[in-house]
Coordinates of C-alpha atoms and ligand atoms in Angstrom, one line a residue:
M744 CA 17.3 -27.5 -44.8
S745 CA 20.2 -25.1 -44.5
I746 CA 21.4 -22.2 -42.5
K747 CA 20.8 -18.8 -44.1
I748 CA 22.7 -15.6 -43.3
V749 CA 20.2 -12.8 -43.7
S750 CA 21.2 -9.1 -44.0
T751 CA 19.4 -6.8 -41.7
S752 CA 19.3 -3.2 -40.5
P753 CA 19.5 -2.4 -36.8
Y754 CA 16.7 -1.0 -34.7
D755 CA 17.6 1.6 -32.1
D756 CA 15.0 0.7 -29.4
Q757 CA 15.9 -2.8 -28.3
K758 CA 16.9 -1.8 -24.8
M759 CA 15.6 -4.1 -22.1
G760 CA 13.7 -2.5 -19.2
T761 CA 12.9 -3.6 -15.7
A762 CA 12.1 -7.1 -17.0
G763 CA 13.2 -7.8 -20.6
L764 CA 12.2 -6.3 -23.9
R765 CA 8.7 -4.9 -23.9
K766 CA 7.0 -3.3 -26.9
K767 CA 3.8 -2.8 -28.7
S768 CA 3.0 -6.0 -30.7
K769 CA 3.1 -4.0 -33.9
V770 CA 6.6 -2.9 -33.1
V771 CA 7.8 -6.4 -32.5
M772 CA 6.0 -7.5 -35.8
Q773 CA 8.3 -5.3 -37.9
P774 CA 10.6 -7.1 -40.3
N775 CA 13.5 -8.8 -38.5
Y776 CA 12.7 -7.2 -35.1
V777 CA 12.6 -10.5 -33.2
E778 CA 15.5 -11.9 -35.3
N779 CA 17.7 -8.9 -34.6
F780 CA 17.1 -9.0 -30.9
V781 CA 17.6 -12.8 -30.5
Q782 CA 20.7 -12.8 -32.7
S783 CA 22.1 -9.9 -30.6
I784 CA 21.7 -12.1 -27.5
F785 CA 23.6 -14.9 -29.1
N786 CA 26.3 -12.5 -30.4
T787 CA 26.7 -11.1 -26.9
I788 CA 26.8 -14.2 -24.9
G789 CA 29.4 -15.9 -27.2
D790 CA 29.5 -19.3 -28.6
A791 CA 26.1 -20.9 -28.3
R792 CA 27.4 -24.3 -29.3
G793 CA 26.6 -27.0 -26.8
K794 CA 24.2 -24.7 -24.9
V795 CA 20.7 -25.7 -23.7
Y796 CA 17.8 -23.3 -23.2
V797 CA 14.2 -23.4 -22.1
L798 CA 11.7 -21.6 -24.4
G799 CA 8.0 -20.7 -24.1
G800 CA 5.6 -17.9 -23.4
D801 CA 2.3 -16.9 -21.9
G802 CA 0.4 -17.7 -25.1
R803 CA -0.3 -14.1 -26.1
F804 CA -0.7 -12.9 -29.6
Y805 CA 2.5 -13.4 -31.6
N806 CA 3.8 -16.1 -29.2
D807 CA 3.3 -18.7 -31.9
I808 CA 5.2 -16.7 -34.6
A809 CA 8.0 -15.4 -32.4
I810 CA 8.7 -18.9 -31.0
Q811 CA 9.3 -20.4 -34.4
K812 CA 11.7 -17.6 -35.3
I813 CA 13.6 -18.2 -32.0
I814 CA 13.8 -22.0 -32.6
K815 CA 15.3 -21.5 -36.1
I816 CA 17.7 -18.8 -35.0
A817 CA 18.8 -21.0 -32.0
A818 CA 19.4 -23.9 -34.4
A819 CA 21.4 -21.8 -36.8
N820 CA 23.6 -20.5 -34.0
G821 CA 24.6 -24.0 -32.9
V822 CA 22.4 -24.3 -29.7
A823 CA 22.5 -28.0 -28.7
K824 CA 19.0 -28.3 -27.3
L825 CA 15.8 -26.4 -26.6
I826 CA 13.3 -27.5 -24.0
I827 CA 9.9 -26.1 -25.0
G828 CA 6.6 -26.1 -23.2
R829 CA 3.9 -27.9 -25.2
N830 CA 2.1 -25.6 -27.6
G831 CA 4.7 -22.9 -26.8
F832 CA 3.4 -22.3 -23.2
V833 CA 5.5 -21.9 -20.1
S834 CA 5.0 -19.6 -17.1
T835 CA 7.9 -17.4 -16.0
P836 CA 8.3 -19.2 -12.7
A837 CA 8.1 -22.6 -14.3
A838 CA 10.8 -21.5 -16.8
S839 CA 13.1 -20.5 -14.0
H840 CA 12.5 -23.8 -12.3
I841 CA 13.3 -25.7 -15.6
I842 CA 16.6 -23.8 -15.9
L843 CA 17.7 -24.6 -12.3
M844 CA 16.4 -28.2 -12.2
N845 CA 18.2 -29.1 -15.5
K846 CA 21.2 -26.8 -15.0
L847 CA 20.5 -25.1 -18.3
D848 CA 22.3 -22.1 -19.8
G849 CA 19.2 -19.9 -19.7
G850 CA 15.9 -19.3 -21.4
F851 CA 13.5 -17.2 -23.3
V852 CA 10.0 -16.4 -22.0
L853 CA 7.7 -14.7 -24.5
S854 CA 5.6 -12.3 -22.5
A855 CA 4.8 -8.7 -21.8
S856 CA 3.8 -10.0 -18.4
H857 CA 0.8 -8.0 -16.9
N858 CA 0.5 -5.8 -20.0
P859 CA -2.5 -6.4 -22.2
G860 CA -2.0 -8.6 -25.3
G861 CA -3.4 -8.7 -28.9
I862 CA -2.3 -6.9 -32.0
D863 CA -2.9 -3.6 -30.3
G864 CA -1.5 -4.8 -27.0
D865 CA 2.1 -5.5 -26.0
F866 CA 4.6 -8.3 -26.6
G867 CA 7.9 -9.0 -24.9
I868 CA 10.8 -11.3 -24.5
K869 CA 12.4 -12.0 -21.1
Y870 CA 15.9 -13.4 -21.4
A871 CA 17.2 -15.5 -18.4
N872 CA 20.7 -16.7 -17.9
Q873 CA 22.0 -19.8 -16.1
S874 CA 21.1 -18.3 -12.7
G875 CA 17.4 -18.9 -13.6
G876 CA 16.8 -15.2 -13.3
Q877 CA 16.8 -12.4 -15.9
A878 CA 20.1 -11.3 -17.2
P879 CA 21.7 -8.5 -15.1
S880 CA 21.9 -5.0 -16.6
Q881 CA 25.6 -5.4 -17.4
V882 CA 24.6 -8.2 -19.9
S883 CA 21.4 -6.6 -21.2
D884 CA 23.3 -3.4 -21.8
K885 CA 25.8 -5.3 -24.0
I886 CA 22.9 -6.9 -25.9
Y887 CA 21.4 -3.5 -26.5
Q888 CA 24.8 -2.2 -27.8
N889 CA 25.0 -5.2 -30.2
S890 CA 21.4 -4.6 -31.4
K891 CA 22.3 -1.1 -32.5
T892 CA 25.0 -2.3 -34.9
I893 CA 23.7 -5.7 -36.0
R894 CA 24.0 -6.3 -39.8
E895 CA 23.1 -9.9 -40.2
Y896 CA 21.5 -12.9 -38.4
K897 CA 21.6 -16.6 -38.8
I898 CA 18.4 -18.6 -39.3
F899 CA 17.6 -22.2 -40.1
D900 CA 15.7 -22.4 -43.3
S901 CA 12.9 -24.9 -42.5
E902 CA 9.3 -25.6 -42.0
D903 CA 7.7 -24.6 -38.7
I904 CA 8.1 -27.1 -35.8
D905 CA 5.0 -28.8 -34.5
L906 CA 4.9 -28.0 -30.8
S907 CA 1.7 -29.8 -29.9
G908 CA 3.1 -33.3 -29.1
L909 CA 5.3 -34.3 -26.2
G910 CA 8.7 -35.8 -27.0
T911 CA 11.9 -35.2 -28.9
Q912 CA 12.6 -34.1 -32.4
K913 CA 15.5 -32.5 -34.3
L914 CA 16.1 -29.4 -36.3
G915 CA 19.5 -29.8 -38.0
D916 CA 21.8 -30.9 -35.1
M917 CA 19.6 -29.2 -32.4
I918 CA 17.4 -31.4 -30.2
I919 CA 14.0 -30.0 -29.4
E920 CA 12.3 -31.5 -26.4
I921 CA 8.6 -30.7 -26.0
I922 CA 7.6 -31.0 -22.3
D923 CA 4.5 -30.7 -20.2
P924 CA 5.2 -27.2 -18.7
V925 CA 3.1 -27.9 -15.6
K926 CA 4.3 -31.3 -14.4
D927 CA 7.7 -30.5 -12.9
Y928 CA 6.5 -27.2 -11.5
A929 CA 3.6 -28.9 -9.7
A930 CA 6.0 -31.5 -8.3
M931 CA 8.2 -28.7 -7.0
M932 CA 5.3 -27.1 -5.2
E933 CA 4.4 -30.5 -3.6
Q934 CA 8.0 -30.6 -2.3
I935 CA 7.8 -27.1 -0.7
F936 CA 4.3 -27.2 0.8
D937 CA 2.3 -29.8 2.9
F938 CA -0.2 -30.9 0.2
D939 CA -1.9 -33.3 2.7
A940 CA -2.7 -30.4 5.0
L941 CA -4.1 -28.4 2.0
R942 CA -6.2 -31.4 0.8
K943 CA -7.7 -31.6 4.3
L944 CA -8.5 -27.9 4.1
F945 CA -10.5 -28.3 0.9
A946 CA -12.0 -31.5 2.0
G947 CA -13.4 -29.6 5.0
G948 CA -15.4 -27.3 2.7
F949 CA -12.9 -24.4 2.3
T950 CA -13.8 -22.5 -0.9
M951 CA -11.6 -20.4 -3.2
K952 CA -11.7 -18.6 -6.5
F953 CA -8.5 -18.3 -8.5
D954 CA -8.5 -15.9 -11.5
A955 CA -6.1 -17.0 -14.1
M956 CA -7.2 -14.0 -16.2
N957 CA -7.2 -16.1 -19.4
A958 CA -3.4 -16.3 -19.2
V959 CA -0.7 -18.9 -18.7
T960 CA -1.5 -20.0 -15.1
G961 CA -4.9 -21.5 -16.0
P962 CA -3.5 -25.0 -16.6
Y963 CA -1.1 -24.8 -13.6
A964 CA -3.9 -23.7 -11.3
V965 CA -6.4 -26.3 -12.5
K966 CA -3.8 -29.0 -12.0
I967 CA -2.6 -27.9 -8.6
F968 CA -5.7 -26.4 -6.9
E969 CA -8.5 -28.5 -8.4
E970 CA -6.9 -31.8 -9.4
M971 CA -4.1 -32.2 -6.8
L972 CA -5.6 -30.4 -3.8
G973 CA -9.3 -31.0 -4.3
A974 CA -10.7 -27.5 -4.6
A975 CA -14.1 -27.6 -6.2
P976 CA -14.3 -27.8 -10.0
G977 CA -14.7 -24.2 -11.2
S978 CA -12.5 -22.8 -8.4
V979 CA -10.2 -21.6 -11.2
I980 CA -11.9 -19.0 -13.4
N981 CA -10.7 -17.6 -16.8
A982 CA -8.7 -20.8 -16.9
T983 CA -8.0 -21.0 -20.6
P984 CA -5.0 -19.0 -22.0
L985 CA -6.2 -16.9 -24.9
P986 CA -4.0 -14.8 -27.3
D987 CA -5.8 -11.6 -26.3
F988 CA -6.6 -12.7 -22.7
G989 CA -10.2 -12.5 -23.7
G990 CA -9.9 -8.7 -23.6
L991 CA -8.7 -8.7 -20.0
H992 CA -5.8 -6.7 -18.8
P993 CA -4.0 -9.5 -17.0
D994 CA -2.7 -7.5 -14.1
P995 CA -3.8 -9.0 -10.8
N996 CA -4.9 -5.9 -8.8
L997 CA -8.1 -4.3 -7.6
V998 CA -8.5 -2.3 -10.8
H999 CA -8.1 -5.0 -13.4
A1000 CA -9.2 -8.3 -11.7
K1001 CA -12.8 -7.1 -11.8
E1002 CA -14.6 -10.4 -12.0
L1003 CA -12.7 -11.8 -9.0
I1004 CA -13.3 -8.7 -7.0
S1005 CA -17.0 -8.8 -7.6
I1006 CA -17.1 -12.4 -6.5
L1007 CA -15.0 -11.8 -3.3
Y1008 CA -16.9 -8.7 -2.4
G1009 CA -20.3 -10.1 -3.3
E1010 CA -22.9 -12.2 -1.5
N1011 CA -21.8 -15.8 -0.6
A1012 CA -18.2 -15.0 -1.3
P1013 CA -15.7 -17.9 -1.1
D1014 CA -13.2 -18.0 1.8
F1015 CA -10.3 -17.0 -0.3
G1016 CA -9.5 -15.3 -3.6
A1017 CA -6.3 -14.9 -5.7
A1018 CA -5.3 -13.9 -9.2
N1019 CA -2.1 -14.2 -11.2
D1020 CA -0.9 -12.1 -14.1
G1021 CA -0.2 -12.9 -17.8
D1022 CA 3.0 -15.0 -17.3
G1023 CA 2.2 -16.2 -13.7
D1024 CA 4.8 -14.4 -11.7
R1025 CA 2.5 -11.8 -10.0
N1026 CA -0.2 -12.5 -7.4
M1027 CA -3.0 -10.8 -5.6
I1028 CA -4.4 -12.2 -2.3
L1029 CA -8.0 -11.6 -1.2
G1030 CA -10.1 -12.7 1.7
R1031 CA -13.9 -12.2 1.9
K1032 CA -14.4 -8.5 1.3
F1033 CA -10.7 -8.1 2.2
F1034 CA -7.6 -7.1 0.2
V1035 CA -4.0 -7.9 1.3
S1036 CA -1.5 -5.4 0.0
P1037 CA 1.5 -7.1 -1.6
S1038 CA 3.9 -5.4 0.9
D1039 CA 1.8 -6.8 3.8
S1040 CA 1.7 -10.2 2.1
L1041 CA 5.5 -10.4 2.0
A1042 CA 5.7 -9.4 5.7
I1043 CA 3.0 -12.0 6.7
I1044 CA 4.7 -14.7 4.6
T1045 CA 8.0 -13.9 6.3
D1046 CA 6.5 -14.0 9.8
N1047 CA 5.0 -17.5 9.1
Y1048 CA 7.9 -19.2 7.4
A1049 CA 8.1 -21.9 10.1
L1050 CA 4.6 -23.2 9.1
I1051 CA 6.0 -24.4 5.7
P1052 CA 8.0 -27.7 5.5
A1053 CA 10.6 -26.2 3.1
Y1054 CA 11.4 -23.3 5.4
K1055 CA 10.6 -24.6 8.9
D1056 CA 14.3 -25.0 9.8
G1057 CA 15.0 -21.3 9.2
I1058 CA 15.4 -18.7 6.5
Y1059 CA 18.5 -16.7 5.6
G1060 CA 17.0 -13.2 5.3
V1061 CA 14.6 -11.1 3.3
A1062 CA 14.7 -8.4 0.7
R1063 CA 12.3 -5.9 -0.8
S1064 CA 12.5 -3.4 -3.6
A1065 CA 13.1 0.1 -2.2
A1066 CA 9.6 1.1 -3.4
T1067 CA 8.0 -1.7 -1.4
S1068 CA 6.8 -0.8 2.1
T1069 CA 9.0 -1.4 5.0
A1070 CA 6.6 -3.8 6.6
V1071 CA 8.7 -6.9 5.9
C1072 CA 11.8 -5.2 7.5
R1073 CA 9.9 -4.8 10.8
V1074 CA 9.3 -8.6 10.8
A1075 CA 12.9 -9.2 9.9
Q1076 CA 14.1 -6.9 12.7
A1077 CA 11.9 -8.7 15.3
R1078 CA 13.3 -12.0 14.1
D1079 CA 16.9 -10.9 13.8
L1080 CA 17.1 -11.5 10.1
P1081 CA 18.8 -9.2 7.5
C1082 CA 16.5 -7.1 5.4
Y1083 CA 17.9 -5.9 2.1
E1084 CA 16.6 -3.0 0.0
V1085 CA 17.2 -3.3 -3.7
P1086 CA 16.2 -1.4 -6.9
T1087 CA 12.9 -2.3 -8.6
G1088 CA 13.2 -5.5 -10.7
W1089 CA 13.4 -9.1 -9.7
K1090 CA 16.9 -9.5 -11.2
Y1091 CA 18.3 -7.5 -8.3
F1092 CA 17.3 -10.3 -5.8
V1093 CA 19.2 -13.0 -7.7
N1094 CA 22.7 -12.4 -6.3
L1095 CA 21.3 -12.2 -2.8
M1096 CA 19.6 -15.6 -3.2
D1097 CA 22.6 -17.2 -4.9
S1098 CA 24.8 -16.1 -2.0
N1099 CA 22.4 -17.4 0.6
R1100 CA 21.8 -13.9 2.0
I1101 CA 18.0 -14.1 1.6
T1102 CA 15.3 -16.7 1.2
F1103 CA 12.1 -14.5 0.7
C1104 CA 11.7 -11.3 -1.3
G1105 CA 9.0 -9.2 -2.8
E1106 CA 7.9 -6.1 -4.6
E1107 CA 4.9 -3.9 -4.0
S1108 CA 3.8 -4.6 -7.6
F1109 CA 2.2 -7.9 -6.6
G1110 CA 5.4 -9.9 -6.7
T1111 CA 6.4 -12.4 -4.0
G1112 CA 8.8 -15.3 -4.1
S1113 CA 11.6 -17.3 -2.5
S1114 CA 14.9 -18.9 -3.4
H1115 CA 13.2 -22.0 -4.7
I1116 CA 13.6 -20.2 -8.1
R1117 CA 14.9 -16.9 -9.3
E1118 CA 11.7 -15.3 -10.4
K1119 CA 8.6 -14.1 -8.5
D1120 CA 6.1 -16.9 -8.3
G1121 CA 2.3 -16.3 -8.3
I1122 CA 1.1 -19.8 -7.5
W1123 CA 3.8 -20.2 -4.8
A1124 CA 2.4 -17.1 -3.0
V1125 CA -1.2 -18.5 -3.2
L1126 CA -0.1 -21.9 -1.8
F1127 CA 1.8 -20.1 1.0
W1128 CA -1.4 -18.2 2.0
L1129 CA -3.5 -21.4 1.8
S1130 CA -0.9 -23.1 4.0
I1131 CA -1.1 -20.3 6.7
I1132 CA -4.9 -20.6 6.6
A1133 CA -4.7 -24.4 6.9
A1134 CA -2.2 -24.3 9.8
T1135 CA -3.9 -21.5 11.8
G1136 CA -7.6 -22.1 10.9
K1137 CA -7.9 -18.3 10.6
S1138 CA -9.3 -16.2 7.7
V1139 CA -7.2 -14.0 5.5
E1140 CA -8.6 -11.0 7.4
E1141 CA -7.9 -12.4 10.8
I1142 CA -4.3 -13.3 9.8
T1143 CA -3.7 -9.8 8.5
V1144 CA -5.3 -7.9 11.3
E1145 CA -3.4 -10.0 13.9
H1146 CA -0.2 -9.2 12.0
W1147 CA -1.0 -5.4 12.2
R1148 CA -1.7 -5.8 15.9
K1149 CA 1.7 -7.3 16.4
Y1150 CA 3.8 -5.1 14.2
G1151 CA 1.7 -2.0 13.5
R1152 CA 0.4 -1.2 10.0
T1153 CA 2.2 0.2 7.1
Y1154 CA -0.4 2.0 5.0
Y1155 CA 0.6 2.0 1.4
I1156 CA -0.6 3.1 -2.1
R1157 CA 1.0 3.6 -5.4
N1158 CA -0.2 6.3 -7.8
D1159 CA 0.6 5.9 -11.5
Y1160 CA 0.6 8.8 -13.9
E1161 CA 0.5 7.1 -17.3
G1162 CA 1.1 8.2 -20.9
V1163 CA 3.3 11.2 -20.0
P1164 CA 5.5 12.4 -22.8
T1165 CA 9.0 11.1 -22.1
D1166 CA 10.7 14.5 -22.2
I1167 CA 8.3 15.9 -19.7
A1168 CA 8.7 12.9 -17.4
D1169 CA 12.5 13.0 -17.6
K1170 CA 12.6 16.7 -16.9
L1171 CA 10.3 16.3 -13.9
M1172 CA 12.5 13.6 -12.4
A1173 CA 15.7 15.6 -13.1
D1174 CA 14.3 18.8 -11.6
L1175 CA 13.0 16.9 -8.6
E1176 CA 16.3 15.3 -8.0
A1177 CA 18.0 18.6 -8.2
K1178 CA 15.8 20.1 -5.5
L1179 CA 16.0 17.1 -3.1
P1180 CA 18.8 18.5 -0.9
S1181 CA 16.8 21.7 -0.3
L1182 CA 13.9 19.7 1.0
V1183 CA 15.7 18.3 4.0
G1184 CA 14.6 19.9 7.2
Q1185 CA 11.5 21.5 5.6
S1186 CA 8.1 20.8 7.1
F1187 CA 4.8 20.4 5.2
G1188 CA 2.2 20.3 7.9
E1189 CA 2.8 17.1 9.9
Y1190 CA 5.4 15.9 7.5
T1191 CA 9.0 17.0 8.2
V1192 CA 11.6 15.8 5.7
T1193 CA 14.5 14.0 7.4
A1194 CA 16.2 12.7 4.2
A1195 CA 15.8 13.2 0.5
A1196 CA 18.1 11.5 -2.0
P1197 CA 18.3 9.3 -5.0
F1198 CA 18.2 5.6 -4.2
V1199 CA 21.5 4.0 -5.0
Y1200 CA 22.1 0.2 -4.5
N1201 CA 25.5 -1.2 -4.2
D1202 CA 25.3 -4.9 -4.8
P1203 CA 27.2 -6.8 -2.1
V1204 CA 28.0 -9.7 -4.4
D1205 CA 29.1 -8.3 -7.8
H1206 CA 29.7 -4.7 -6.5
S1207 CA 27.7 -3.1 -9.2
S1208 CA 26.0 0.1 -8.4
T1209 CA 22.5 1.0 -9.6
A1210 CA 20.5 4.2 -9.2
N1211 CA 16.8 3.8 -9.3
G1212 CA 14.2 6.3 -8.1
L1213 CA 14.2 9.2 -5.6
I1214 CA 13.2 8.8 -1.9
I1215 CA 11.9 11.3 0.6
K1216 CA 11.7 10.3 4.2
F1217 CA 9.8 12.0 6.9
A1218 CA 10.2 12.2 10.7
N1219 CA 6.8 10.5 11.3
E1220 CA 7.9 7.3 9.4
A1221 CA 6.3 8.3 6.2
R1222 CA 8.1 7.9 2.8
I1223 CA 7.5 9.0 -0.8
I1224 CA 9.3 7.3 -3.6
Y1225 CA 9.3 8.5 -7.2
R1226 CA 10.5 6.5 -10.2
L1227 CA 9.8 6.0 -13.9
S1228 CA 8.4 2.7 -15.0
G1229 CA 10.8 0.5 -17.0
T1230 CA 8.1 -1.8 -18.5
G1231 CA 5.9 0.5 -20.5
S1232 CA 5.6 0.2 -24.2
S1233 CA 4.9 3.9 -25.1
G1234 CA 5.4 7.2 -23.3
A1235 CA 6.4 7.3 -19.7
T1236 CA 4.7 6.2 -16.5
I1237 CA 5.6 8.2 -13.4
R1238 CA 5.1 6.0 -10.3
V1239 CA 4.7 7.6 -6.9
Y1240 CA 4.7 5.3 -3.9
N1241 CA 3.3 6.6 -0.6
E1242 CA 3.8 4.9 2.7
Q1243 CA 2.9 5.8 6.3
Y1244 CA 3.6 3.6 9.3
S1245 CA 1.3 3.6 12.3
K1246 CA 1.9 1.4 15.4
D1247 CA -1.6 1.9 16.9
N1248 CA -4.0 3.1 14.2
I1249 CA -4.5 -0.1 12.3
S1250 CA -8.1 0.1 11.2
G1251 CA -8.0 3.1 8.8
D1252 CA -8.7 3.2 5.1
S1253 CA -5.4 3.4 3.1
L1254 CA -6.7 6.0 0.7
E1255 CA -7.9 8.2 3.5
V1256 CA -4.9 7.8 5.7
L1257 CA -2.6 8.6 2.7
K1258 CA -4.7 11.4 1.2
K1259 CA -2.5 14.2 2.5
L1260 CA 0.8 12.4 1.8
S1261 CA -0.4 11.6 -1.8
A1262 CA -1.3 15.3 -2.4
L1263 CA 2.0 16.4 -0.9
A1264 CA 3.9 13.9 -3.2
A1265 CA 2.1 15.3 -6.3
D1266 CA 2.8 18.9 -5.1
I1267 CA 6.5 18.4 -4.4
A1268 CA 7.1 16.9 -7.9
E1269 CA 4.8 19.5 -9.6
I1270 CA 2.9 16.7 -11.3
S1271 CA -0.3 18.5 -12.1
L1272 CA 1.6 21.6 -13.4
R1273 CA 3.9 19.6 -15.6
T1274 CA 1.7 16.8 -16.8
G1275 CA -1.8 18.4 -16.7
K1276 CA -3.0 15.5 -14.6
T1277 CA -4.9 16.4 -11.5
Q1278 CA -5.1 12.8 -10.4
A1279 CA -3.4 9.5 -10.9
D1280 CA -4.6 7.2 -13.8
V1281 CA -4.2 4.1 -11.7
T1282 CA -4.0 3.7 -7.9
T1283 CA -3.1 0.4 -6.5
Ligands
G16_1494 C1 7.2 -3.2 -12.9 C2 7.1 -3.3 -11.4 C3 8.3 -4.0 -10.9 C4 8.5 -5.4 -11.5 C5 8.4 -5.2 -13.0 C6 8.4 -6.5 -13.8 O1 8.3 -2.4 -13.3 O2 7.0 -2.0 -10.8 O3 8.2 -4.1 -9.5 O4 9.6 -6.0 -11.2 O5 7.2 -4.5 -13.4 O6 7.3 -7.3 -13.4 P1 6.7 -8.2 -14.4 O7 7.7 -9.2 -14.9 O8 5.6 -8.9 -13.7 O9 6.2 -7.3 -15.5 P2 8.3 -0.9 -13.7 O10 9.6 -0.6 -14.1 O11 7.2 -0.7 -14.7 O12 7.8 -0.2 -12.4

């Protein structure tokens, strides 16, 4: 066994987006693609000797190949130790926990998250630093610069490593520890929540369905909900991680979690439904024939923090991405807590958590979490909701409707226009930005523009400044936000977020209430004219 120095040619597209590098599987399968990217990380962060990382993925197609490459490159670069989930599996939240619990230098999660898998699907690599969160843009930009000029990488010349058995082995001087990826994570959840109360809930006949979407959370959910808490066997569906997710699009929303929706909206529905995405950081919460929007979920979680042992003594504050509805900030205001507004992407919450400015945070894209780790956490959100139900004895619908009665309701939908040619999308955004100042003061029916500007975030901790999206605000507490997705693997996706607050009308249908605003949003940006699309491809 020896270290080989291999000559390579750079790729020009290894720029990380909102959450790591995300590409079509076939792009990642090109010669030296993974090798170049991982070597660029090691080149950028400096001497890897003595460093320890966690490594694993959501089990999607190419997980098994990419992981072997990363192991060998890490060994050749002098990494002291890799902690790897058995069979190469680890969820994104569990990886963050492993980094923090063991004070590691960072980690690699092989996942394209909620994007479909398979040879015609997507693959990705999320790179985390010692914070337990994904590397900030200042670091990922340097990695990208390195990847554009890389000429060689180092790799250990060896057989593949067997990842199926727990325990320790060595590759050269590097220690490889294979761990059960579920055990420590489940123990952490037991520390945060009152598991006895949850066991009583299930012992009393409470029923749930959790859709793991044939992705990484299957084993976590079976262990926690069925084995530890006593939910009936079979409460977790699609529980076995599969390389192509069994053909599912592992995005936990009303469009893609079809089986779960049909169960929760069918006859004899269980009391509670939830789904997680490919790598276990996103969640969807459902009651019987009832959907909780992620923005409302964050607000309701915040309002109920005192019910949870880990938070009962108080929380620091909350944060949401700018595109997420303002619902959580209404709770924060009522409870005299700070409410931060950050760009889209979980990495922007990390400094706020590290500096004890916030405890809870969330995104409209089905992401909710707290400072227990530095990633969003799907199972944590499900356990939080189960805990509210156990403590109040109320259904998901009752809890949500009561919340609206107390704070008013923030109607919210997101329209995605997918597969738009990049030049058209870029021009649409540039032209829209240029006309924003002229919109201020204009009235479009009941909507009078009070502010229209790009969203710019000035991080209070590292003082970096990030521009992300364009926001139009109206006098009647409506908002429209436009931004381009940073997680797609081909073409551009234009996301248009629509929000309308109402203090008294809480029983409307979101699509109906937001119909005029959505049409106005499309008109202002000339979406149909420029893209030829008369309606959104996906509405969530
Ligand atoms: C999307 C969502 C973001 C989220 C990001 C990463 O980004 O809109 O809110 O932070 O995905 O999430 P995950 O790690 O689950 O893929 P974008 O840029 O496509 O809008």
